[in-house]
Coordinates of C-alpha atoms in Angstrom, one line a residue:
D24 CA 32.6 -121.9 184.3
T25 CA 35.3 -123.9 182.4
R26 CA 38.3 -122.6 184.4
A27 CA 38.9 -125.9 186.2
F28 CA 38.5 -128.0 183.0
L29 CA 40.6 -125.8 180.8
G30 CA 43.2 -125.3 183.5
K31 CA 43.7 -129.0 183.8
W32 CA 43.8 -129.4 180.0
M33 CA 46.5 -126.7 179.8
T34 CA 48.5 -128.8 182.2
D35 CA 48.3 -131.6 179.5
V36 CA 49.4 -129.1 176.9
R37 CA 52.4 -128.1 178.9
D38 CA 53.3 -131.8 179.4
S39 CA 53.1 -132.3 175.6
Q40 CA 55.1 -129.2 174.6
R41 CA 58.2 -130.0 172.7
P42 CA 61.7 -128.6 173.5
D43 CA 61.2 -125.9 170.8
G44 CA 57.9 -124.7 172.4
N45 CA 55.6 -126.2 169.8
P46 CA 52.9 -128.7 171.0
P47 CA 51.3 -131.5 168.9
A48 CA 48.0 -131.1 167.2
V49 CA 46.1 -133.2 169.6
V50 CA 46.5 -133.1 173.4
P51 CA 46.5 -135.5 175.2
Q52 CA 48.3 -137.2 172.4
P53 CA 46.8 -140.6 171.8
A54 CA 49.5 -143.4 171.4
G55 CA 51.9 -141.0 169.7
Q56 CA 49.4 -140.1 166.9
F57 CA 48.8 -136.6 165.5
A58 CA 52.5 -135.6 166.1
E59 CA 52.2 -133.3 163.2
T60 CA 51.1 -129.8 164.2
G61 CA 50.3 -126.5 162.7
V62 CA 48.7 -123.1 162.7
G63 CA 45.5 -122.7 164.6
W64 CA 45.8 -125.9 166.5
A65 CA 49.2 -125.3 168.3
D66 CA 48.2 -121.7 168.9
A67 CA 45.8 -122.9 171.6
V68 CA 48.8 -122.5 173.9
I69 CA 48.1 -118.7 173.7
T70 CA 44.4 -118.5 172.6
V71 CA 42.9 -120.6 175.4
P72 CA 44.5 -118.8 178.4
W73 CA 43.7 -115.5 176.7
A74 CA 40.1 -116.4 176.1
V75 CA 39.6 -117.7 179.7
W76 CA 41.2 -114.5 181.1
R77 CA 39.0 -112.3 178.9
A78 CA 35.8 -114.1 179.9
T79 CA 36.5 -114.4 183.6
G80 CA 39.0 -111.7 184.5
D81 CA 41.0 -114.4 186.3
T82 CA 44.7 -114.3 185.4
A83 CA 45.5 -117.6 187.1
I84 CA 45.5 -119.7 183.9
V85 CA 47.8 -117.1 182.3
R86 CA 50.2 -117.1 185.2
Q87 CA 50.2 -120.9 185.5
N88 CA 51.1 -121.3 181.8
W89 CA 53.1 -118.2 181.2
D90 CA 56.5 -119.9 180.7
A91 CA 54.9 -122.3 178.2
M92 CA 53.2 -119.4 176.4
C93 CA 56.4 -117.4 176.2
R94 CA 58.3 -120.5 174.9
F95 CA 55.7 -120.8 172.1
Q96 CA 55.8 -117.1 171.3
E97 CA 59.5 -117.2 170.9
F98 CA 59.1 -120.3 168.7
L99 CA 56.7 -118.2 166.5
I100 CA 59.2 -115.3 166.3
D101 CA 62.0 -117.6 165.4
S102 CA 59.9 -119.4 162.8
A103 CA 58.7 -116.2 161.1
S104 CA 62.1 -114.6 161.2
A105 CA 64.0 -117.6 159.8
D106 CA 64.0 -116.2 156.3
G107 CA 64.9 -112.7 157.2
N108 CA 61.4 -111.2 157.4
L109 CA 58.2 -111.5 159.5
I110 CA 56.3 -113.5 157.0
E111 CA 55.5 -117.1 158.2
E112 CA 56.8 -119.5 155.6
G113 CA 57.1 -122.5 157.9
R114 CA 54.7 -124.3 160.3
V115 CA 53.4 -126.4 157.4
S116 CA 51.3 -129.5 158.1
F117 CA 48.9 -131.8 156.2
F118 CA 46.1 -129.5 157.4
S119 CA 47.7 -126.2 156.4
G120 CA 45.5 -123.6 154.9
D121 CA 41.9 -123.1 156.2
W122 CA 40.9 -126.7 157.1
L123 CA 37.8 -128.0 155.3
N124 CA 37.1 -124.8 153.5
L125 CA 35.1 -124.8 150.2
E126 CA 37.5 -122.7 148.2
N127 CA 39.4 -123.8 145.1
V128 CA 42.8 -122.6 146.3
N129 CA 46.4 -123.7 146.8
R130 CA 46.2 -124.4 150.5
L131 CA 50.0 -123.9 151.0
E132 CA 49.8 -120.5 149.5
E133 CA 46.8 -119.6 151.6
H134 CA 48.7 -121.0 154.6
R135 CA 51.4 -118.2 154.3
V136 CA 48.7 -115.5 154.7
I137 CA 46.9 -117.3 157.5
A138 CA 50.0 -118.2 159.4
T139 CA 51.3 -114.6 159.3
A140 CA 47.9 -113.3 160.4
Y141 CA 48.0 -115.7 163.4
F142 CA 51.5 -114.5 164.2
A143 CA 50.3 -110.9 164.4
E144 CA 47.2 -111.8 166.5
N145 CA 49.2 -114.1 168.9
T146 CA 51.7 -111.3 169.4
R147 CA 49.1 -108.7 170.1
R148 CA 47.4 -111.0 172.7
M149 CA 50.8 -111.9 174.4
A150 CA 51.6 -108.2 174.7
E151 CA 48.2 -107.5 176.3
M152 CA 48.6 -110.4 178.8
A153 CA 52.2 -109.4 179.6
A154 CA 51.1 -105.9 180.5
V155 CA 48.4 -107.4 182.9
L156 CA 51.0 -109.6 184.5
G157 CA 53.4 -106.7 185.0
E158 CA 55.9 -108.1 182.5
S159 CA 56.6 -104.6 181.1
E160 CA 59.7 -105.6 179.1
K161 CA 57.9 -108.3 177.3
A162 CA 54.8 -106.2 176.9
G163 CA 56.8 -103.4 175.3
K164 CA 58.8 -105.7 173.0
W165 CA 55.8 -107.6 171.7
A166 CA 53.6 -104.5 171.4
A167 CA 56.3 -102.9 169.2
L168 CA 56.5 -106.0 167.1
V169 CA 52.8 -106.0 166.2
P170 CA 52.8 -103.0 163.8
R171 CA 55.9 -104.5 162.1
I172 CA 54.1 -107.7 161.4
R173 CA 51.1 -105.8 160.1
E174 CA 53.3 -103.8 157.8
A175 CA 55.0 -107.0 156.6
F176 CA 51.6 -108.7 156.1
T177 CA 50.3 -105.7 154.0
G178 CA 53.5 -105.5 152.0
A179 CA 53.5 -109.2 151.1
F180 CA 49.9 -110.0 150.7
V181 CA 47.7 -106.9 150.0
A182 CA 47.7 -105.3 146.5
D183 CA 47.2 -101.6 145.9
D184 CA 43.6 -102.2 144.8
G185 CA 42.8 -104.0 148.0
T186 CA 43.1 -107.6 146.8
V187 CA 44.4 -109.9 149.4
Y188 CA 46.6 -112.8 148.1
T189 CA 44.8 -116.0 147.3
G190 CA 41.5 -114.1 147.4
T191 CA 39.6 -116.5 149.8
Q192 CA 36.9 -115.3 152.2
T193 CA 39.2 -116.4 155.0
V194 CA 42.2 -114.1 154.1
Y195 CA 39.8 -111.1 153.8
A196 CA 38.1 -111.9 157.1
M197 CA 41.4 -112.3 158.9
A198 CA 43.0 -109.2 157.3
L199 CA 40.0 -107.1 158.4
G200 CA 38.9 -108.9 161.6
M201 CA 42.4 -109.0 163.0
D202 CA 43.0 -105.4 162.0
L203 CA 46.1 -106.1 160.0
I204 CA 45.9 -103.2 157.5
P205 CA 47.2 -100.0 159.1
D206 CA 46.4 -97.7 156.2
A207 CA 42.7 -96.5 156.4
E208 CA 42.4 -95.9 152.7
L209 CA 43.8 -99.4 151.8
R210 CA 41.6 -101.0 154.5
T211 CA 38.5 -99.5 152.7
K212 CA 39.7 -101.0 149.4
V213 CA 40.1 -104.4 151.1
A214 CA 36.6 -104.1 152.5
G215 CA 35.3 -103.5 149.1
K216 CA 37.1 -106.5 147.7
F217 CA 35.7 -108.6 150.5
V218 CA 32.2 -107.5 149.7
E219 CA 32.8 -108.3 146.0
K220 CA 34.1 -111.8 147.0
L221 CA 31.0 -112.6 149.0
A222 CA 28.8 -111.4 146.1
A223 CA 30.8 -113.7 143.7
D224 CA 30.0 -116.6 146.1
D225 CA 26.3 -115.8 146.0
H226 CA 26.6 -114.5 149.6
H227 CA 27.3 -118.0 151.0
L228 CA 30.2 -118.8 153.2
R229 CA 33.2 -120.8 152.0
T230 CA 35.3 -120.6 155.1
G231 CA 36.9 -123.5 157.0
F232 CA 37.8 -124.1 160.7
L233 CA 40.2 -121.1 160.9
G234 CA 38.3 -118.5 158.9
T235 CA 34.7 -119.0 160.1
P236 CA 35.2 -117.4 163.6
W237 CA 36.4 -114.2 161.8
L238 CA 33.9 -114.0 159.0
L239 CA 30.9 -112.1 160.6
P240 CA 33.1 -110.0 163.0
A241 CA 35.0 -108.8 159.9
L242 CA 31.8 -107.7 158.2
T243 CA 30.7 -105.9 161.4
S244 CA 34.1 -104.2 161.6
I245 CA 33.5 -102.6 158.1
G246 CA 29.9 -101.6 158.8
R247 CA 28.3 -104.4 156.9
D248 CA 26.0 -106.0 159.5
D249 CA 23.5 -106.5 156.7
L250 CA 25.8 -109.0 155.0
A251 CA 26.7 -110.6 158.3
M252 CA 23.0 -111.1 159.0
R253 CA 22.4 -112.5 155.5
L254 CA 25.1 -115.1 155.9
L255 CA 23.8 -116.0 159.3
L256 CA 20.3 -116.5 158.2
N257 CA 20.9 -118.3 154.9
E258 CA 19.1 -121.6 154.7
T259 CA 20.6 -123.0 151.4
Y260 CA 23.9 -124.8 151.1
P261 CA 26.5 -124.0 152.4
S262 CA 25.2 -122.3 155.6
W263 CA 24.4 -122.8 159.2
G264 CA 20.7 -122.7 158.3
F265 CA 21.1 -125.5 155.7
E266 CA 22.3 -127.8 158.5
I267 CA 19.2 -127.0 160.5
S268 CA 17.0 -127.5 157.5
M269 CA 18.5 -131.0 157.1
G270 CA 17.6 -131.9 160.6
A271 CA 20.8 -131.1 162.4
T272 CA 20.7 -130.6 166.2
T273 CA 24.5 -130.4 166.5
M274 CA 27.2 -128.7 164.4
W275 CA 28.7 -130.7 161.6
E276 CA 32.4 -131.1 160.9
R277 CA 31.9 -130.3 157.2
W278 CA 29.6 -127.9 155.5
N279 CA 28.8 -130.9 153.2
S280 CA 28.6 -133.6 155.9
L281 CA 25.2 -134.1 154.3
G282 CA 24.5 -132.8 150.8
P283 CA 21.3 -131.1 149.5
D284 CA 20.4 -134.5 147.9
G285 CA 20.6 -136.2 151.3
E286 CA 23.8 -138.0 150.4
F287 CA 26.6 -138.3 153.0
G288 CA 29.9 -136.4 152.5
P289 CA 33.3 -138.1 152.7
V290 CA 32.7 -141.1 154.9
S291 CA 36.4 -141.4 156.0
M292 CA 36.0 -138.3 158.2
N293 CA 32.5 -137.0 158.7
S294 CA 31.4 -136.1 162.2
F295 CA 27.9 -134.7 162.9
N296 CA 28.9 -133.4 166.2
H297 CA 32.0 -131.1 165.7
Y298 CA 32.1 -127.7 167.3
A299 CA 34.3 -125.6 165.0
Y300 CA 31.7 -123.9 162.9
G301 CA 29.7 -123.2 166.1
A302 CA 32.2 -120.3 166.6
V303 CA 29.5 -118.1 165.1
G304 CA 27.8 -118.2 168.5
D305 CA 30.4 -115.7 169.7
W306 CA 29.1 -113.1 167.2
M307 CA 25.5 -113.9 168.0
F308 CA 26.1 -113.2 171.8
D309 CA 28.1 -110.1 171.0
H310 CA 25.6 -108.6 168.4
L311 CA 22.2 -110.3 168.4
G312 CA 22.2 -110.3 172.2
G313 CA 24.5 -107.3 172.3
L314 CA 26.6 -108.6 175.2
Q315 CA 30.2 -107.4 174.6
I316 CA 33.1 -107.6 177.0
V317 CA 34.7 -104.1 177.5
E318 CA 36.9 -105.1 180.5
P319 CA 38.0 -108.7 181.2
G320 CA 35.6 -110.7 183.3
Y321 CA 32.7 -108.5 182.3
R322 CA 33.9 -105.9 184.8
R323 CA 32.5 -103.5 182.3
V324 CA 30.2 -104.6 179.5
R325 CA 28.7 -103.0 176.5
I326 CA 25.1 -104.0 175.7
A327 CA 24.2 -103.0 172.2
P328 CA 21.7 -105.3 170.4
L329 CA 21.8 -105.4 166.6
L330 CA 18.3 -104.6 165.2
G331 CA 17.1 -104.8 161.7
H332 CA 18.7 -106.1 158.5
G333 CA 16.0 -108.7 158.2
G334 CA 17.1 -110.3 161.5
P335 CA 15.1 -111.5 164.5
T336 CA 12.7 -109.2 166.2
R337 CA 13.1 -110.8 169.6
V338 CA 16.2 -112.1 171.4
D339 CA 16.8 -113.4 174.9
C340 CA 20.5 -113.6 175.8
S341 CA 22.4 -114.1 179.0
V342 CA 25.9 -115.1 180.2
R343 CA 26.7 -116.4 183.7
T344 CA 29.9 -114.5 184.4
A345 CA 32.2 -114.8 187.4
R346 CA 30.4 -111.7 188.7
G347 CA 26.9 -112.9 188.2
L348 CA 24.3 -112.9 185.4
V349 CA 24.6 -110.4 182.5
A350 CA 21.5 -110.4 180.4
S351 CA 19.6 -108.6 177.7
Q352 CA 16.1 -109.4 176.4
W353 CA 14.7 -107.3 173.7
Q354 CA 11.7 -107.2 171.4
L355 CA 10.9 -104.9 168.5
E356 CA 7.3 -104.3 167.5
G357 CA 6.9 -101.7 164.8
D358 CA 8.6 -98.6 166.2
R359 CA 8.5 -99.8 169.8
L360 CA 11.6 -101.4 171.3
T361 CA 11.6 -103.0 174.8
L362 CA 15.0 -103.8 176.2
N363 CA 15.3 -105.6 179.6
V364 CA 18.8 -105.6 181.0
V365 CA 20.5 -107.3 184.0
V366 CA 23.9 -106.0 185.3
P367 CA 25.5 -107.9 188.1
P368 CA 27.1 -106.5 191.3
N369 CA 30.5 -104.8 190.9
T370 CA 29.9 -104.3 187.2
S371 CA 29.0 -101.4 185.0
A372 CA 27.5 -101.3 181.5
D373 CA 27.3 -99.0 178.5
V374 CA 23.8 -99.6 177.1
V375 CA 23.3 -98.5 173.6
I376 CA 19.7 -98.0 172.6
P377 CA 18.5 -96.9 169.2
A378 CA 15.9 -94.2 169.4
V379 CA 14.5 -91.2 167.5
A380 CA 15.5 -88.9 170.3
A381 CA 17.0 -89.1 173.8
D382 CA 13.6 -88.3 175.4
A383 CA 12.1 -91.2 173.4
V384 CA 13.7 -93.7 175.9
T385 CA 12.0 -94.4 179.2
E386 CA 12.7 -96.8 182.1
G387 CA 9.8 -97.6 184.4
G388 CA 7.8 -94.9 182.8
R389 CA 10.3 -92.2 183.5
P390 CA 12.9 -90.6 181.2
A391 CA 15.8 -93.1 181.1
T392 CA 18.3 -90.3 181.6
D393 CA 16.8 -89.4 185.0
V394 CA 16.7 -92.9 186.4
G395 CA 18.8 -93.9 189.5
G396 CA 21.7 -96.1 188.4
V397 CA 22.3 -94.1 185.3
R398 CA 25.7 -92.4 185.8
S399 CA 26.0 -90.6 182.5
H400 CA 24.4 -90.4 179.1
A401 CA 24.9 -89.2 175.6
F402 CA 22.8 -89.1 172.4
A403 CA 24.4 -89.3 169.0
D404 CA 23.7 -90.8 165.5
G405 CA 20.2 -92.0 166.6
Q406 CA 21.5 -93.9 169.7
L407 CA 21.2 -93.1 173.4
T408 CA 24.2 -94.5 175.3
L409 CA 23.6 -94.9 179.1
H410 CA 26.4 -95.7 181.5
I411 CA 24.7 -97.7 184.3
G412 CA 25.6 -99.5 187.4
S413 CA 24.4 -102.9 188.6
G414 CA 20.7 -103.7 188.7
R415 CA 17.7 -104.6 186.6
Y416 CA 16.4 -102.2 184.0
A417 CA 13.4 -102.2 181.7
F418 CA 13.8 -99.7 178.9
V419 CA 11.2 -98.8 176.3
A420 CA 12.2 -96.8 173.2
R421 CA 10.6 -95.3 170.1
V422 CA 12.7 -96.2 167.2
Q423 CA 12.8 -95.5 163.5
A424 CA 10.6 -98.2 162.0
E425 CA 12.4 -100.3 159.4
E426 CA 11.1 -100.0 155.9

């Protein structure tokens, strides 16, 4: 539970915030260094309280920082509107673009796409939190702004054939993962271009600090879990698996902190314990473990493990929430799936179990649909969805064996 730590750190952020609402890149700011700030770093003013609220259901960190968050949001609106549109042309820094990416791209041009995407996502989150706090006027104003930013983003950066300006993995991942393309037909074209881009990169990642968190979620959002799994499990450079193959026990700052030949990367800035690319853990919990927040604080959770696609055949995953332990442990052996689930008190879960038929799922030797604790059920598209209350469950299902 990081609420006390992050709550204190957000106090430091407020203390460092400038009159215009923008904080420095590093807080606390050491001896006046790192005064320059930019997209992704400064946005922690919004993203940290939002993430803590989503994970815990506790609005305290949002309420305590609301004035600072609103000042930053107004700074974003003023900055993006300065040239008469909603495209972010400012907020430029020495680390603009997707920091430490492996693309050959003009970082200042990529910055415009990334900064506008962040503007849309920040505004969406602020509208969501304003509604929770009962700030109906702000909630309505910012909710109405989100589709306008999305339309501006699409008009400025997305071509009719689905190409996103600058063509990096990051701009595709953000466009899709942040749901910035309202038109369904155009979104499908963007998804196709994203897949083509990954193929051109030999299905290896090229993203930096800002794009990596959105890479696998974007693929899942377009129904390409197979590609998400392929990127996750790669063992050749550049990949997470490559770091492990080179003996890494912590996440590196750079994909090339250590090269395939064993030589060190740029020695002037080369940390071997730097969390940023560890953001993939979020997708792993959500999809390999299948533990997904439906309502803040895990008040309602979706448990839907991702099977197949050459991925693992056994996963043990748990999260200690403010309500108690939420857990899933599953194993696939041929056409037999076992799924053990823990749902804490005052919590409900939608458990999604792949199966050849509804009656092919049992719990404790009985049909799963007849078990106490199961409040409702539905079977569609080869999946049985059970809405269950708190407790421990041991499901067994017969599934379609993967060829």
